[in-house]
Amino acid sequence: MPEPFRPSPLSRRSVISARHADPAENNPQPFTSQAYDPDEENTNDFNPLVPRAIDRPTVLPRGGELNPAVGDIAKIFAAPTEPADWPAWREDLAAWRLEARSRLDYDGVVYERAETGWARSAYSVAQIWLWDERLFDHERQEFTVDAFLDSISDHGGFDGVVLWHAYPIIGIDDRNQFDFYRQVPGLDAVIARLHERGVRVFVDYNPWDTGTRRAAGDDPEELARLVEDLGVDGVFLDTMKEGDSRLINALLGATPPQVLEGESRVPNQRIRDHQLSWAQWFADSEAPGVMRAHWFERRHMMHSTRRWNRDHSDELQSAWMNGTGLLVWDTVFGVWVGWNERDKSTLRRMLRVQRALSPLLVDGEWSPLLGATPEAIAAGVYVSRYVLDDATLWTIVNRGADAWSGDPLVESLPADRRRLDVTAGLTDVTEVTVPARGVTGILEISQKAPVPDALLATAAADTLSTDSAFPARKAVRVLPATSATPPPDDAIVVEPGERTLDVTFRRRETGFYQGAPYVGEWKPLPPRLHDDRRESLRINIADRVGVAAREVTIGEFTAFLDQSGWRPLVDARFLVGTEGASVDAPVTGVSLADARAYAEWVGARLPDEFEWQLAAEQEGFERLTPVVWNWTESEHSDGITRFAMLKGEANTSRPARTGTPTAACGSRRSA
């Protein structure tokens, strides 16, 4: 696998506290390290299948008095187990918020900006790999924005997308994170079309990108210049809970002004200038709790996500009860982790209501866990209430494995009012059905108030699915064509037969050949997230194969371009090595299509990754200078993402350059 630049352990993480808040004890636990973040504990020291203390909901003491070292970074305030304690808990929540706002002299000015007010209702955001096959047609080498949006419409549509670009392939050459955006042909048109379709666009910032070539300005300058050139709306702060003052000022002062979204829990101190944040790996209490950052500032949008989960009902219910949003991430850096049909239909149910009734959720009086009958609570059905002017919305969740039907509301219906099931599209309801692990919304309005007919009609026409099966996909190898020319005399011969090969690589979220590597784990973190791996593979070489003894040079590839008429789809200035490089140096910057075209021109094909490794282990196999990654004939696709294995491991003293072709001659072999 290609190995990106390896940062130092602290360069990937922002540090917010040298003390660890243990929500179970409501006391900060001291640590000796001054660069300690409880979210980023050594993952060798805990069970990845179990949430840690920092991941669990925080218990709010009676009176709402909580050490700021705990309260200012808590993820979720846990709801008490006993319903009799809920009224006092709501008082405690109000007291905590009043104290925190006063202590921090909070003003919320940034949320008054008209240019970025859209963020408070950005309920659904997707993280999209730029080369997702739904977004990019690899045959035509062009982006297909409309096809992508149509293909994911069953998620209910997105209010925003994060266009993910560099990780995990950064480090394959010396390009930095800004280069990886600027060198994408047609990216400006992608952003423009997304805007035309009403979708806000985010780029991501990687603070750990420190080993690539340096840009002219520092990161805040380059990032501000990039967002202005691209005309995007926001920046996702990868691995960061908050930006520093220079980064914040540069982005808030950009044209257009940007919204900032941190990964995981943004502290109270930074809610004033970070209008969005991820609620990543936020465990909830059995009775739904309250997200601390959104309770502190109702206009602060949060996006719940657990990137490896195959059951998203927990995140969906937590967001529904809090009036917050979801991050949809069905291809984690190119690995398929698709949503099941039940969860997609639940998300559609939620989004229709949230978008239509956003003022209720943002500006209304929010009363967590208020309004459920004892019968509903006993069945694991919970209710929260939002009131604005003459309208009341009850958000309802069913924690159980079976659908529940009945009247969940303890308040009787006045004669001059009516209740609508806005998630099922029903009018004048006295009873509702709350789906298993699902959500329902009841809107109460006066008899004279206008009925949201469009919302009800769309909801009624949507079929609610109960299918919770994971929609698995398999990455299928693309088989190479048979070569037409015998191998040259100096080729390295790989004999047919079965062999066991040891393959070493550094694991990323991309995993290896099939599937997501962290399914079932709570929160994979370094060093588990980027650990060195060795796999033993039993492979079969079906036919005798000859592999070229050395890589293709700049001179050879230039001759191919001159004589064949092949025109690379990527700008040619990136294709023939650095200025002044020797014609005998390996060619770099070529795409897989370019490498295949060269091999076909000489009557060969690329070796697959196993043939390359077996040849490289033999005497006579030559590596040119500088050492570069090599393309292999190992393309796989699951219909959403494609990948190929690079071989060669470049020098550790400098970033690797983009792969060069190495030709092979021999018959096509089965995978």
XYZ file of C-alpha atoms in Angstrom:
671
model
C 0.000 0.000 0.000
C 1.253 3.549 -0.528
C 2.656 5.034 2.646
C 1.860 8.708 3.179
C 4.082 10.991 5.186
C 4.244 9.815 8.772
C 3.728 12.747 11.168
C 4.991 12.866 14.690
C 2.393 11.689 17.229
C 1.468 15.191 18.362
C 1.451 16.849 14.947
C -1.937 15.308 14.053
C -3.745 16.459 17.176
C -4.789 19.745 18.704
C -4.345 19.865 22.463
C -7.038 21.552 24.534
C -6.303 20.475 28.079
C -3.620 18.874 30.206
C -6.248 17.377 32.493
C -8.591 14.510 31.755
C -12.219 14.956 32.724
C -13.699 11.704 33.973
C -17.468 12.151 33.492
C -18.174 9.164 35.681
C -16.673 10.971 38.668
C -17.278 14.576 37.571
C -13.736 15.403 38.612
C -10.694 16.252 36.491
C -7.964 13.647 36.691
C -4.422 15.115 36.598
C -1.787 13.882 34.188
C 1.891 14.705 34.028
C 1.985 15.409 30.286
C 1.372 19.011 29.289
C 0.325 17.844 25.814
C -2.460 15.517 26.824
C -5.875 15.265 25.271
C -8.216 12.663 26.801
C -9.768 12.029 23.394
C -6.440 10.795 22.080
C -5.375 8.230 24.660
C -2.973 5.450 23.717
C -5.271 2.933 22.133
C -3.079 0.029 23.187
C -4.273 0.630 26.738
C -8.028 0.238 26.334
C -10.560 -2.096 24.808
C -11.563 -0.612 21.421
C -14.969 -2.306 21.681
C -15.892 -0.304 24.797
C -16.312 3.500 25.128
C -13.823 5.209 27.422
C -14.763 7.580 30.205
C -14.329 10.605 27.931
C -16.673 8.985 25.409
C -19.489 8.425 27.894
C -22.171 10.992 28.744
C -21.368 13.350 31.613
C -23.520 13.340 34.743
C -24.569 16.878 35.680
C -24.538 17.383 39.482
C -27.556 18.761 41.294
C -27.636 22.532 40.946
C -25.698 22.438 37.679
C -22.377 23.283 39.326
C -19.708 21.486 37.330
C -15.959 21.984 37.192
C -15.307 23.889 33.922
C -12.483 21.467 33.145
C -15.237 18.893 32.765
C -18.285 20.916 31.746
C -16.630 22.983 29.020
C -15.594 19.885 27.063
C -18.336 17.364 27.933
C -19.874 15.608 24.952
C -23.384 14.843 26.193
C -25.041 15.554 29.528
C -26.613 12.280 30.587
C -30.303 12.156 31.375
C -31.178 10.709 34.797
C -32.500 7.172 34.794
C -35.608 8.036 36.836
C -38.274 10.200 35.137
C -39.034 11.788 38.511
C -35.576 13.419 38.329
C -36.071 14.986 34.901
C -37.652 18.307 36.038
C -34.731 18.993 38.373
C -32.302 17.963 35.620
C -33.785 20.544 33.269
C -33.280 23.180 35.956
C -29.687 22.021 36.373
C -29.086 22.294 32.632
C -30.395 25.868 32.611
C -28.246 26.787 35.616
C -25.135 25.276 34.032
C -25.661 27.180 30.786
C -26.243 30.481 32.576
C -23.026 30.090 34.594
C -20.935 28.995 31.580
C -22.108 31.844 29.383
C -21.532 34.407 32.124
C -18.101 33.058 33.012
C -16.981 33.076 29.367
C -18.634 36.444 28.613
C -20.369 34.784 25.669
C -22.011 37.046 23.083
C -22.709 34.840 20.030
C -21.913 37.665 17.608
C -20.628 35.366 14.851
C -24.040 33.679 14.661
C -25.613 37.012 13.737
C -23.680 37.215 10.452
C -26.112 36.963 7.567
C -23.494 35.425 5.263
C -23.051 32.351 7.450
C -26.500 32.057 8.992
C -27.183 29.033 6.764
C -25.000 26.908 9.059
C -27.611 26.734 11.820
C -29.884 24.694 9.532
C -27.259 22.588 7.738
C -28.754 19.385 9.125
C -27.130 16.902 6.763
C -23.539 17.001 5.565
C -21.702 14.285 3.655
C -17.991 13.631 3.569
C -17.171 12.731 -0.024
C -13.953 11.349 -1.477
C -13.309 13.354 -4.636
C -12.731 10.207 -6.667
C -15.905 8.454 -5.544
C -17.184 6.724 -8.691
C -20.582 8.300 -8.168
C -18.960 11.734 -8.399
C -16.163 11.023 -10.874
C -16.481 9.012 -14.080
C -13.130 7.269 -14.396
C -13.738 6.155 -17.974
C -14.475 9.672 -19.202
C -12.211 11.282 -16.583
C -14.812 13.872 -15.635
C -16.885 14.832 -12.621
C -20.593 13.996 -12.586
C -22.146 16.133 -9.862
C -25.762 15.599 -10.873
C -25.333 11.834 -11.103
C -23.789 11.822 -7.653
C -26.575 13.854 -6.061
C -29.171 11.664 -7.722
C -27.444 8.489 -6.516
C -27.556 9.563 -2.872
C -31.013 11.121 -2.906
C -32.311 8.260 -0.748
C -30.424 9.857 2.166
C -32.788 12.803 1.969
C -30.388 15.142 0.201
C -27.430 16.985 1.677
C -27.202 20.562 2.899
C -23.430 20.446 2.536
C -20.553 18.247 1.409
C -16.949 18.034 2.530
C -14.827 17.414 -0.563
C -12.076 15.167 0.782
C -8.914 15.184 -1.279
C -5.475 14.254 0.062
C -5.414 11.754 2.929
C -4.579 8.866 2.795
C -2.551 9.308 -0.410
C -0.694 12.434 0.709
C 3.011 11.687 0.963
C 3.095 9.666 -2.222
C 5.035 12.621 -3.618
C 5.956 16.059 -2.310
C 2.604 17.752 -3.012
C 1.020 19.441 -0.018
C -2.648 19.574 0.934
C -3.187 22.809 -1.001
C -1.632 21.325 -4.147
C -4.014 18.396 -3.899
C -6.928 20.816 -4.304
C -5.376 23.200 -6.805
C -4.245 20.470 -9.197
C -7.702 18.867 -9.583
C -8.922 19.674 -13.107
C -12.502 20.909 -13.077
C -12.820 21.349 -9.311
C -14.133 24.892 -9.706
C -16.936 23.581 -11.914
C -17.775 20.898 -9.341
C -18.152 23.530 -6.632
C -20.189 25.795 -8.884
C -22.581 22.984 -9.777
C -23.006 21.949 -6.147
C -23.889 25.544 -5.341
C -26.403 25.594 -8.187
C -28.010 22.505 -6.657
C -28.254 24.264 -3.278
C -25.431 22.367 -1.588
C -22.836 24.156 0.538
C -19.218 23.096 0.032
C -16.468 22.513 2.583
C -12.784 21.834 2.069
C -10.723 20.157 4.746
C -7.609 21.418 6.499
C -4.911 18.969 7.610
C -2.737 20.512 10.359
C -0.494 17.438 10.347
C 0.681 18.093 6.771
C 4.229 19.074 7.714
C 6.451 16.769 5.648
C 5.540 17.871 2.118
C 6.810 20.816 0.116
C 6.149 24.151 1.778
C 3.795 26.652 0.206
C 4.665 30.319 -0.200
C 2.636 31.388 2.836
C 1.909 29.790 6.161
C -1.146 27.590 6.598
C -3.655 30.338 7.561
C -2.600 32.432 4.565
C -2.684 29.521 2.130
C -6.005 28.238 3.424
C -7.632 31.668 3.245
C -6.327 32.095 -0.308
C -7.601 28.636 -1.275
C -11.143 29.125 0.018
C -11.394 32.474 -1.744
C -10.085 31.057 -5.032
C -12.460 28.093 -4.893
C -15.415 30.053 -3.506
C -16.311 27.441 -0.894
C -18.441 27.994 2.184
C -16.644 26.319 5.042
C -13.603 24.468 6.324
C -13.573 21.164 8.140
C -10.720 21.107 10.652
C -9.396 17.568 10.327
C -8.267 16.060 13.669
C -8.888 19.432 15.344
C -11.516 20.422 17.861
C -10.685 24.087 17.376
C -8.493 26.324 15.251
C -5.964 28.753 16.654
C -6.510 32.497 16.547
C -4.586 33.115 13.298
C -6.469 30.382 11.471
C -9.810 31.575 12.842
C -9.183 35.208 11.908
C -7.983 34.301 8.421
C -11.065 32.210 7.665
C -13.668 34.441 9.281
C -12.188 37.361 7.357
C -12.091 35.558 4.010
C -14.388 36.365 1.104
C -16.831 34.757 1.480
C -16.461 34.394 5.263
C -16.067 30.739 6.187
C -17.787 28.610 8.770
C -15.472 26.384 10.779
C -16.356 22.823 11.748
C -14.178 20.962 14.227
C -13.837 17.206 14.505
C -15.395 15.879 17.715
C -16.096 18.080 20.728
C -15.518 21.818 20.362
C -14.950 23.419 23.805
C -17.285 26.137 25.044
C -14.539 28.719 24.623
C -14.520 28.186 20.845
C -18.240 27.948 20.171
C -18.150 31.719 19.676
C -16.219 31.304 16.398
C -16.842 27.684 15.333
C -20.420 27.510 14.093
C -20.442 23.749 13.536
C -18.824 20.662 15.035
C -18.891 16.906 14.709
C -20.571 14.827 17.389
C -18.227 11.959 16.632
C -18.468 8.844 18.802
C -20.833 10.514 21.277
C -22.376 7.864 23.518
C -25.837 8.757 24.800
C -27.673 7.770 27.972
C -30.646 5.387 27.767
C -33.062 8.283 28.150
C -31.704 10.683 25.504
C -29.312 13.268 26.895
C -28.413 16.787 25.795
C -25.437 17.698 23.599
C -23.431 20.178 25.613
C -22.286 22.451 22.744
C -25.757 22.739 21.197
C -27.379 23.377 24.585
C -24.810 26.132 25.209
C -25.583 27.760 21.822
C -28.713 26.595 19.995
C -27.474 28.033 16.701
C -24.369 25.850 16.865
C -25.001 22.944 14.475
C -23.610 19.514 15.319
C -23.302 16.478 13.064
C -23.479 13.087 14.732
C -21.358 10.330 13.236
C -19.709 7.026 13.993
C -17.843 6.353 10.810
C -17.593 2.549 11.010
C -21.063 1.794 12.365
C -23.430 -0.368 10.366
C -26.297 0.656 12.653
C -26.788 4.427 12.866
C -29.966 4.445 14.943
C -28.156 5.761 18.033
C -26.773 8.792 16.205
C -30.081 9.433 14.474
C -32.093 9.368 17.688
C -29.638 11.571 19.551
C -29.683 14.150 16.752
C -33.496 14.041 16.506
C -33.969 14.718 20.197
C -31.385 17.513 20.177
C -32.517 19.221 16.985
C -29.085 18.648 15.434
C -27.793 16.985 12.282
C -25.949 14.017 10.825
C -22.709 13.475 8.974
C -23.145 10.840 6.272
C -19.871 9.108 5.488
C -20.520 5.963 3.506
C -17.044 5.716 1.959
C -14.417 6.294 4.634
C -11.401 7.423 2.616
C -12.479 5.031 -0.110
C -13.747 2.103 1.986
C -17.440 1.277 1.669
C -19.421 1.612 4.917
C -22.851 2.158 3.418
C -26.024 2.943 5.353
C -28.783 0.361 5.674
C -32.256 1.076 4.294
C -33.875 1.515 7.720
C -31.432 4.212 8.767
C -31.682 6.027 5.450
C -35.464 6.138 5.732
C -35.168 7.409 9.329
C -32.803 10.130 8.155
C -35.256 11.184 5.443
C -38.039 11.346 8.064
C -35.931 13.598 10.236
C -34.582 15.906 7.571
C -37.985 16.782 6.099
C -39.199 17.976 9.491
C -35.971 19.652 10.562
C -35.735 21.698 7.384
C -39.417 22.654 7.379
C -39.538 23.506 11.084
C -36.018 24.784 11.661
C -37.146 27.992 13.469
C -38.928 25.818 16.045
C -35.787 23.777 16.648
C -33.395 26.728 16.746
C -35.432 29.490 18.385
C -38.163 27.605 20.213
C -38.267 26.782 23.897
C -36.562 23.396 24.172
C -37.621 21.139 27.047
C -35.666 17.870 26.984
C -37.599 14.794 28.126
C -40.900 16.549 28.678
C -44.295 15.286 27.593
C -44.226 11.455 27.533
C -46.797 9.243 29.216
C -45.618 6.689 31.799
C -46.715 3.924 29.418
C -44.528 5.275 26.645
C -41.522 5.680 28.931
C -41.956 2.142 30.243
C -41.748 0.913 26.633
C -38.525 2.867 25.968
C -40.302 5.662 24.090
C -39.044 9.150 24.977
C -40.359 12.624 24.135
C -38.910 16.139 24.071
C -40.783 19.361 23.387
C -40.096 22.485 21.318
C -42.452 25.490 21.497
C -42.410 28.629 19.342
C -45.311 31.069 19.190
C -48.436 28.988 18.582
C -46.693 25.784 17.442
C -45.392 22.841 19.470
C -43.207 20.044 18.113
C -42.679 16.827 20.043
C -39.662 14.782 18.959
C -40.125 11.113 19.849
C -37.724 8.144 19.753
C -38.223 4.445 20.320
C -35.220 2.737 21.892
C -36.856 -0.676 21.548
C -36.489 -3.430 18.962
C -40.237 -3.458 18.204
C -42.535 -0.755 16.874
C -44.684 0.974 19.505
C -48.202 2.318 18.886
C -50.292 4.526 21.122
C -50.666 8.084 22.362
C -47.223 9.015 23.715
C -48.217 12.489 24.969
C -49.374 13.150 28.489
C -50.911 16.543 27.576
C -54.513 16.353 26.439
C -55.390 18.018 23.155
C -57.327 21.317 23.521
C -60.505 21.599 21.447
C -59.156 24.459 19.323
C -55.935 22.640 18.324
C -54.913 19.702 16.169
C -51.998 17.278 16.043
C -50.192 16.085 12.926
C -47.757 13.202 12.549
C -45.288 15.127 10.393
C -42.983 12.133 9.954
C -45.694 9.821 8.607
C -47.770 12.483 6.839
C -50.926 11.995 8.930
C -53.392 14.643 10.096
C -55.487 14.861 13.251
C -53.772 11.994 15.006
C -54.567 10.748 18.494
C -52.193 7.804 18.268
C -48.946 7.292 16.375
C -46.633 4.417 15.566
C -43.001 4.947 16.518
C -40.885 2.517 14.452
C -38.441 0.151 16.104
C -35.181 2.041 16.701
C -36.870 4.903 14.880
C -38.286 8.389 15.311
C -41.620 10.185 15.071
C -42.585 13.846 15.199
C -45.906 15.319 16.316
C -46.680 18.927 15.450
C -49.467 20.647 17.371
C -50.975 23.795 15.876
C -54.200 25.746 16.201
C -57.182 24.762 14.092
C -56.795 28.053 12.225
C -53.073 27.682 11.485
C -51.985 26.718 7.952
C -51.206 23.031 7.575
C -47.748 22.168 6.140
C -49.330 20.272 3.252
C -46.114 19.858 1.232
C -44.324 18.329 4.213
C -47.196 15.973 4.968
C -47.583 14.892 1.350
C -43.891 14.100 0.969
C -43.835 12.216 4.249
C -46.922 10.165 3.342
C -45.416 9.189 -0.011
C -42.192 7.890 1.535
C -41.992 4.216 2.450
C -40.460 3.528 5.850
C -38.042 0.607 5.670
C -37.319 -1.883 8.450
C -34.358 -3.453 6.628
C -31.279 -3.071 8.851
C -28.988 -5.367 6.819
C -25.624 -3.939 5.850
C -25.491 -3.312 2.069
C -22.151 -5.057 1.562
C -19.958 -4.491 -1.480
C -16.946 -6.448 -2.681
C -13.938 -4.890 -4.356
C -13.418 -6.852 -7.590
C -10.046 -7.061 -9.309
C -9.842 -5.762 -12.883
C -8.031 -8.426 -14.897
C -5.260 -7.248 -17.237
C -5.094 -8.065 -20.918
C -2.583 -10.593 -22.240
C 0.696 -9.054 -23.392
C 1.560 -9.324 -27.069
C 5.365 -9.375 -27.005
C 7.865 -11.833 -25.502
C 9.820 -10.382 -22.584
C 13.276 -8.894 -23.225
C 16.375 -10.973 -22.508
C 17.154 -9.151 -19.241
C 13.644 -9.525 -17.819
C 13.231 -11.058 -14.386
C 11.411 -14.344 -14.801
C 8.656 -15.270 -12.380
C 7.817 -18.944 -12.630
C 4.239 -20.225 -12.231
C 3.042 -21.858 -9.037
C 1.598 -21.213 -5.610
C 3.527 -19.157 -3.082
C 3.083 -17.443 0.255
C 4.020 -13.765 0.184
C 4.527 -11.543 3.196
C 3.234 -8.040 2.580
C 4.059 -5.175 4.933
C 2.171 -1.903 4.975
C 0.983 0.807 7.298
C -2.720 0.413 7.965
C -5.018 3.335 7.343
C -8.797 3.568 7.375
C -8.509 2.203 3.850
C -7.763 -1.231 5.278
C -6.270 -3.798 2.934
C -8.097 -5.521 0.079
C -11.631 -5.940 1.399
C -13.828 -4.099 3.825
C -13.500 -1.651 6.670
C -10.891 -2.711 9.249
C -12.483 -1.155 12.341
C -16.105 -2.341 12.227
C -17.335 -3.025 15.750
C -14.678 -0.869 17.419
C -15.711 2.190 19.331
C -13.092 4.647 18.228
C -9.912 3.611 16.423
C -7.082 6.021 17.214
C -3.307 6.142 16.716
C -1.396 3.919 17.036
C -4.170 1.473 16.032
C -5.275 3.844 13.318
C -1.850 3.983 11.652
C -0.139 0.819 12.812
C 2.370 -1.206 10.828
C 0.943 -4.466 9.549
C 2.211 -7.689 8.006
C -0.096 -9.987 6.074
C 0.720 -13.393 4.608
C -1.065 -14.024 1.325
C -1.349 -17.333 -0.489
C -1.204 -16.508 -4.187
C -1.002 -18.413 -7.465
C 1.032 -17.387 -10.503
C -0.776 -19.126 -13.336
C 1.741 -18.588 -16.140
C 5.411 -17.839 -16.605
C 5.870 -14.049 -16.548
C 8.782 -11.777 -17.374
C 9.057 -8.493 -15.470
C 11.243 -5.655 -16.745
C 14.447 -5.373 -14.747
C 14.138 -1.641 -14.217
C 11.636 1.193 -14.200
C 10.677 3.331 -17.185
C 12.842 6.424 -17.507
C 11.939 9.988 -18.368
C 13.635 9.543 -21.727
C 11.684 6.400 -22.545
C 8.369 7.892 -21.520
C 9.048 11.103 -23.455
C 9.764 9.023 -26.568
C 6.457 7.238 -26.018
C 4.607 10.559 -25.858
C 6.369 11.843 -28.992
C 5.857 8.718 -31.081
C 2.529 7.306 -29.925
C 0.365 10.394 -29.920
C -0.816 9.531 -26.381
C -1.959 12.625 -24.546
C -2.185 12.332 -20.762
C -5.393 13.671 -19.305
C -3.444 15.420 -16.548
C -1.576 18.598 -17.488
C 1.668 17.486 -19.140
C 3.841 19.720 -16.985
C 3.385 17.250 -14.132
C 4.425 14.205 -16.162
C 8.113 14.255 -16.963
C 9.843 14.781 -13.628
C 11.362 17.857 -12.112
C 13.066 20.501 -14.215
C 16.611 19.511 -15.047
C 16.096 15.867 -14.105
C 18.175 13.326 -15.992
C 16.500 11.494 -18.853
C 17.758 8.325 -17.144
C 15.781 9.039 -13.963
C 12.483 7.220 -13.441
C 9.494 9.026 -14.889
C 7.089 10.284 -12.224
C 3.652 11.852 -12.085
C 2.068 9.373 -14.478
C -1.455 8.086 -13.935
C -2.472 4.443 -14.016
C -3.972 5.043 -17.462
C -0.674 6.557 -18.654
C 1.305 3.620 -17.272
C -1.010 1.130 -18.959
C -0.793 3.023 -22.248
C 3.006 2.918 -22.153
C 3.011 -0.807 -21.393
C 0.615 -1.486 -24.267
C 2.794 0.617 -26.591
C 5.790 -1.626 -25.918
C 3.622 -4.745 -26.255
C 3.488 -5.559 -22.566
C 1.281 -4.978 -19.559
C 1.951 -3.831 -16.025
C 2.939 -6.554 -13.570
C 0.467 -7.198 -10.810
C 1.575 -6.535 -7.258
C 2.549 -10.155 -6.608
C 4.567 -10.488 -9.810
C 6.337 -7.218 -8.952
C 7.243 -8.431 -5.465
C 8.478 -11.824 -6.658
C 10.602 -10.144 -9.324
C 11.973 -7.573 -6.880
C 13.217 -10.355 -4.595
C 15.469 -11.726 -7.363
C 18.982 -10.780 -8.387
C 19.112 -8.335 -11.273
C 16.040 -6.295 -10.318
C 17.181 -2.663 -10.454
C 15.789 0.431 -8.740
C 16.604 3.738 -10.368
C 17.396 7.003 -8.582
C 15.480 8.646 -7.003
C 13.554 5.712 -5.573
C 9.888 6.008 -6.542
C 6.655 4.116 -6.117
C 5.698 1.754 -8.943
C 2.254 1.227 -10.443
C 1.030 -2.366 -10.576
C -1.843 -4.001 -12.422
C -3.958 -4.337 -9.298
C -6.977 -2.144 -9.900
C -10.030 -3.050 -7.804
C -13.482 -1.473 -7.733
C -16.585 -2.022 -5.641
C -18.627 0.268 -7.867
C -18.115 3.224 -5.543
C -14.364 3.415 -5.076
C -11.307 2.173 -6.946
C -7.820 1.433 -5.704
C -4.537 0.007 -6.928
C -1.513 -1.217 -5.002
C 1.762 0.653 -5.382
C 5.002 -1.185 -4.740
C 8.528 -0.076 -4.076
C 8.638 1.916 -0.845
C 10.435 5.141 -1.608
C 13.345 6.573 0.386
C 12.431 7.338 3.974
C 14.592 10.456 3.933
C 12.309 12.289 1.528
C 8.698 12.166 0.371
C 7.985 9.563 -2.274
C 7.324 10.628 -5.829
C 4.345 9.477 -7.836
C 4.640 5.978 -9.269
C 6.386 4.979 -12.456
C 5.393 2.109 -14.742
C 7.313 -1.164 -14.804
C 6.412 -3.348 -17.776
C 5.676 -7.067 -17.653
C 5.110 -9.642 -20.347
C 3.047 -12.768 -19.834
C -0.425 -14.213 -19.987
C -3.379 -12.789 -18.107
C -3.780 -14.502 -14.786
C -6.834 -14.961 -12.614
C -7.128 -13.032 -9.373
